[in-house]
């Protein structure tokens, strides 16, 4: 299967920034919309942001709209999540996945990669 590798997480103070990257293996990355999801301890995984195949359509969870920006570079098989004005409630493990864009954003598979930890201190 396609291999997904998330990176860029770390520990930052509230108000700080991080840039997450997700690199996908294979030759079909450009054919899929991609999304970022996150999961905090004892909570369900939730949608964060998504981007269509060509990168012209962006979608965000209400709570991150205006603070986070999703982008992609199909030549590098990479999707990014620029995270600004971070808040403690953003603390979670962040995952990327191929998604479908419809009434709601849904992951196409359960291939999530290893995730990258984001910790925001107050």
Coordinates of N, CA and C in Angstrom, one line a residue:
X1 N 0.8 -1.2 0.0 CA 0.0 0.0 0.0 C 0.9 1.3 0.0
X2 N 0.2 2.4 -0.2 CA 0.9 3.7 -0.2 C 1.4 3.9 1.2
X3 N 2.6 4.4 1.3 CA 3.2 4.8 2.6 C 3.1 6.3 2.8
X4 N 2.6 6.6 4.0 CA 2.5 8.0 4.4 C 3.4 8.3 5.6
X5 N 4.1 9.4 5.5 CA 5.0 9.7 6.6 C 4.8 11.2 7.0
X6 N 4.3 11.4 8.2 CA 4.0 12.7 8.7 C 5.3 13.2 9.5
X7 N 5.5 14.5 9.5 CA 6.6 15.0 10.3 C 6.4 16.5 10.5
X8 N 7.2 17.1 11.4 CA 7.1 18.5 11.7 C 6.5 18.9 13.0
X9 N 6.0 17.9 13.7 CA 5.4 18.2 15.0 C 6.5 18.6 16.0
X10 N 6.0 19.0 17.2 CA 6.9 19.4 18.2 C 6.2 20.0 19.4
X11 N 6.9 20.7 20.3 CA 6.4 21.3 21.4 C 6.5 22.8 21.3
X12 N 5.4 23.6 21.3 CA 5.5 25.0 21.2 C 4.6 25.7 22.2
X13 N 4.8 27.0 22.5 CA 4.0 27.7 23.4 C 2.8 28.2 22.6
X14 N 1.7 28.5 23.4 CA 0.5 29.0 22.8 C 0.9 30.3 22.0
X15 N 0.3 30.4 20.8 CA 0.6 31.5 19.9 C 1.7 31.2 18.9
X16 N 2.4 30.1 19.1 CA 3.5 29.7 18.2 C 3.0 29.1 16.9
X17 N 3.9 28.7 16.1 CA 3.6 28.1 14.8 C 4.4 26.8 14.6
X18 N 3.8 25.9 13.8 CA 4.4 24.7 13.3 C 4.0 24.5 11.9
X19 N 4.8 23.8 11.1 CA 4.5 23.4 9.7 C 4.7 21.9 9.6
X20 N 3.5 21.2 9.4 CA 3.5 19.7 9.3 C 3.7 19.4 7.8
X21 N 4.3 18.2 7.6 CA 4.5 17.7 6.3 C 4.0 16.2 6.2
X22 N 3.5 15.8 5.1 CA 3.1 14.4 4.9 C 3.5 14.0 3.5
X23 N 4.5 13.1 3.5 CA 5.0 12.6 2.2 C 4.4 11.3 1.9
X24 N 3.9 11.1 0.7 CA 3.3 9.9 0.3 C 4.2 9.2 -0.8
X25 N 4.3 7.9 -0.7 CA 5.0 7.1 -1.7 C 4.0 6.8 -2.9
X26 N 4.6 6.3 -3.9 CA 3.8 5.9 -5.1 C 3.7 6.9 -6.2
X27 N 2.9 6.6 -7.2 CA 2.8 7.4 -8.4 C 1.4 8.1 -8.6
X28 N 0.5 7.9 -7.6 CA -0.9 8.4 -7.8 C -1.3 9.4 -6.8
X29 N -0.4 10.0 -6.1 CA -0.7 11.0 -5.1 C -1.5 12.2 -5.7
X30 N -1.2 12.6 -6.9 CA -1.9 13.7 -7.5 C -3.4 13.4 -7.8
X31 N -3.8 12.1 -7.8 CA -5.1 11.8 -8.1 C -6.1 11.8 -6.9
X32 N -5.6 12.1 -5.7 CA -6.4 12.1 -4.5 C -6.4 13.4 -3.8
X33 N -7.6 13.8 -3.3 CA -7.7 14.8 -2.3 C -7.1 14.3 -1.1
X34 N -6.5 15.2 -0.3 CA -5.8 14.8 0.9 C -6.4 15.6 2.1
X35 N -6.3 15.0 3.3 CA -6.7 15.7 4.5 C -5.8 15.5 5.7
X36 N -6.0 16.4 6.6 CA -5.3 16.3 7.9 C -6.4 16.0 9.0
X37 N -6.0 15.1 9.9 CA -6.9 14.7 11.0 C -6.1 14.8 12.3
X38 N -6.7 14.8 13.4 CA -6.0 14.8 14.7 C -6.7 14.0 15.7
X39 N -6.0 13.5 16.6 CA -6.6 12.7 17.7 C -5.9 13.0 19.0
X40 N -6.6 13.6 20.0 CA -6.1 13.8 21.3 C -6.4 12.7 22.2
X41 N -5.7 12.5 23.3 CA -5.9 11.4 24.2 C -7.4 11.3 24.7
X42 N -7.9 10.1 24.6 CA -9.3 9.8 25.0 C -10.4 10.5 24.2
X43 N -10.0 11.0 23.0 CA -10.9 11.6 22.1 C -10.9 10.9 20.8
X44 N -12.0 11.1 20.0 CA -12.1 10.5 18.7 C -11.2 11.3 17.7
X45 N -10.8 10.7 16.7 CA -10.1 11.4 15.6 C -11.1 12.4 15.0
X46 N -10.6 13.6 14.7 CA -11.4 14.6 14.1 C -10.7 15.2 12.8
X47 N -11.6 15.7 11.9 CA -11.1 16.3 10.7 C -10.6 17.7 11.0
X48 N -9.5 18.1 10.4 CA -8.8 19.4 10.6 C -8.9 20.2 9.3
X49 N -8.4 19.6 8.2 CA -8.4 20.4 6.9 C -8.3 19.4 5.8
X50 N -8.7 19.9 4.6 CA -8.6 19.1 3.4 C -8.3 19.9 2.2
X51 N -7.8 19.3 1.1 CA -7.4 20.0 -0.1 C -7.7 19.1 -1.3
X52 N -8.2 19.6 -2.3 CA -8.5 18.8 -3.5 C -7.2 18.5 -4.3
X53 N -7.4 17.7 -5.4 CA -6.2 17.2 -6.1 C -5.3 18.3 -6.6
X54 N -5.8 19.4 -7.1 CA -5.0 20.4 -7.7 C -4.7 21.5 -6.7
X55 N -5.3 21.5 -5.6 CA -4.9 22.4 -4.6 C -5.7 23.7 -4.5
X56 N -6.7 23.9 -5.4 CA -7.4 25.1 -5.5 C -8.7 25.2 -4.5
X57 N -9.0 24.1 -3.9 CA -10.2 24.0 -3.0 C -9.7 23.6 -1.7
X58 N -9.9 24.4 -0.7 CA -9.5 24.2 0.7 C -10.7 24.1 1.6
X59 N -10.6 23.2 2.6 CA -11.7 23.0 3.6 C -11.1 22.9 5.0
X60 N -11.7 23.5 6.0 CA -11.2 23.6 7.3 C -12.3 23.3 8.4
X61 N -11.9 22.7 9.4 CA -12.7 22.7 10.6 C -12.9 24.1 11.1
X62 N -14.1 24.4 11.6 CA -14.4 25.7 12.1 C -13.4 26.2 13.1
X63 N -13.0 25.4 14.0 CA -12.1 25.8 15.0 C -10.7 26.2 14.6
X64 N -10.3 25.8 13.4 CA -8.9 26.2 12.9 C -8.9 27.1 11.7
X65 N -10.1 27.4 11.2 CA -10.2 28.3 10.1 C -9.7 29.7 10.4
X66 N -8.8 30.2 9.6 CA -8.1 31.5 9.9 C -6.8 31.3 10.6
X67 N -6.5 30.1 11.1 CA -5.2 29.9 11.8 C -4.4 28.9 11.1
X68 N -5.0 27.9 10.5 CA -4.3 26.8 9.7 C -4.4 27.0 8.2
X69 N -3.4 26.6 7.5 CA -3.5 26.6 6.0 C -3.0 25.3 5.5
X70 N -3.8 24.6 4.7 CA -3.4 23.4 4.1 C -2.9 23.7 2.6
X71 N -1.9 23.0 2.2 CA -1.4 23.2 0.8 C -0.7 21.9 0.4
X72 N -0.4 21.8 -0.9 CA 0.2 20.6 -1.4 C 1.2 20.9 -2.5
X73 N 2.2 20.0 -2.7 CA 3.1 20.1 -3.8 C 3.1 18.7 -4.5
X74 N 2.4 18.6 -5.5 CA 2.2 17.3 -6.2 C 3.5 16.7 -6.8
X75 N 4.4 17.6 -7.1 CA 5.7 17.2 -7.6 C 6.6 16.5 -6.6
X76 N 6.3 16.8 -5.3 CA 7.0 16.3 -4.2 C 6.2 15.2 -3.4
X77 N 5.0 14.9 -3.9 CA 4.1 14.0 -3.2 C 3.9 14.4 -1.8
X78 N 3.7 15.7 -1.5 CA 3.6 16.2 -0.2 C 2.5 17.1 0.1
X79 N 1.8 16.9 1.2 CA 0.8 17.9 1.7 C 1.3 18.5 3.0
X80 N 1.0 19.8 3.1 CA 1.5 20.5 4.3 C 0.3 21.1 5.1
X81 N 0.6 21.3 6.4 CA -0.4 22.0 7.2 C 0.4 23.1 8.0
X82 N 0.2 24.3 7.6 CA 0.8 25.4 8.3 C -0.1 25.8 9.5
X83 N 0.4 25.7 10.7 CA -0.4 26.0 11.9 C 0.1 27.2 12.6
X84 N -0.7 28.2 12.6 CA -0.3 29.5 13.3 C -1.2 29.7 14.5
X85 N -0.8 30.6 15.4 CA -1.6 31.0 16.5 C -2.1 29.8 17.3
X86 N -1.2 28.9 17.5 CA -1.6 27.6 18.1 C -2.1 27.8 19.5
X87 N -3.1 26.9 19.9 CA -3.7 26.9 21.2 C -3.5 25.6 21.9
X88 N -3.6 25.5 23.2 CA -3.5 24.3 23.9 C -4.4 23.2 23.4
X89 N -5.6 23.6 23.0 CA -6.6 22.6 22.5 C -6.2 22.0 21.1
X90 N -5.2 22.5 20.5 CA -4.7 21.9 19.3 C -3.8 20.7 19.5
X91 N -3.4 20.5 20.8 CA -2.6 19.4 21.2 C -3.2 18.1 20.7
X92 N -2.5 17.3 20.0 CA -3.0 16.0 19.4 C -1.9 15.4 18.6
X93 N -2.2 14.1 18.2 CA -1.4 13.5 17.1 C -2.0 13.8 15.8
X94 N -1.3 14.3 14.9 CA -1.8 14.7 13.6 C -1.5 13.7 12.5
X95 N -2.5 13.3 11.7 CA -2.4 12.3 10.7 C -2.8 12.9 9.3
X96 N -2.3 12.4 8.3 CA -2.8 12.7 6.9 C -3.4 11.4 6.3
X97 N -4.3 11.6 5.4 CA -4.9 10.5 4.7 C -5.5 11.0 3.4
X98 N -5.7 10.1 2.4 CA -6.5 10.4 1.3 C -8.0 10.5 1.7
X99 N -8.7 11.5 1.1 CA -10.0 11.7 1.5 C -11.0 11.9 0.3
X100 N -12.3 11.8 0.6 CA -13.3 12.1 -0.4 C -13.9 13.4 0.1
X101 N -14.3 14.3 -0.9 CA -14.8 15.6 -0.6 C -16.3 15.5 -1.0
X102 N -17.2 15.6 -0.1 CA -18.6 15.6 -0.4 C -19.3 16.5 0.6
X103 N -20.5 16.0 1.1 CA -21.2 16.7 2.2 C -20.3 16.9 3.4
X104 N -19.4 15.9 3.6 CA -18.4 16.0 4.7 C -17.1 15.4 4.1
X105 N -16.0 15.7 4.8 CA -14.7 15.1 4.4 C -14.6 13.8 5.1
X106 N -14.3 12.7 4.3 CA -14.1 11.4 4.9 C -12.9 10.7 4.4
X107 N -12.2 10.0 5.2 CA -11.0 9.3 4.8 C -11.4 8.1 3.9
X108 N -10.6 7.9 2.8 CA -10.9 6.8 1.9 C -10.4 5.5 2.4
X109 N -9.4 5.5 3.1 CA -8.8 4.2 3.7 C -8.4 4.4 5.1
X110 N -8.0 3.4 5.8 CA -7.5 3.5 7.1 C -5.9 3.4 7.1
X111 N -5.4 4.0 6.1 CA -3.9 4.1 6.0 C -3.6 5.5 6.5
X112 N -3.1 5.6 7.7 CA -2.9 6.9 8.4 C -1.4 7.3 8.6
X113 N -0.5 6.4 8.3 CA 0.9 6.8 8.6 C 1.1 6.7 10.2
X114 N 2.2 7.1 10.6 CA 2.6 7.0 12.0 C 2.1 8.2 12.8
X115 N 1.7 9.3 12.2 CA 1.3 10.5 12.8 C 2.5 11.3 13.4
X116 N 2.2 12.6 13.7 CA 3.2 13.4 14.3 C 2.6 14.2 15.5
X117 N 3.3 14.2 16.6 CA 2.8 14.8 17.8 C 2.9 16.3 17.8
X118 N 1.8 17.0 18.1 CA 1.9 18.4 18.3 C 1.4 18.7 19.8
X119 N 2.3 19.4 20.5 CA 2.0 19.8 21.9 C 2.1 21.3 22.1
X120 N 1.0 21.9 22.5 CA 1.0 23.3 22.7 C 0.8 23.6 24.2
X121 N 1.8 24.3 24.8 CA 1.7 24.6 26.2 C 1.1 26.0 26.4
X122 N 0.5 26.2 27.5 CA -0.2 27.5 27.8 C 0.7 28.5 28.5

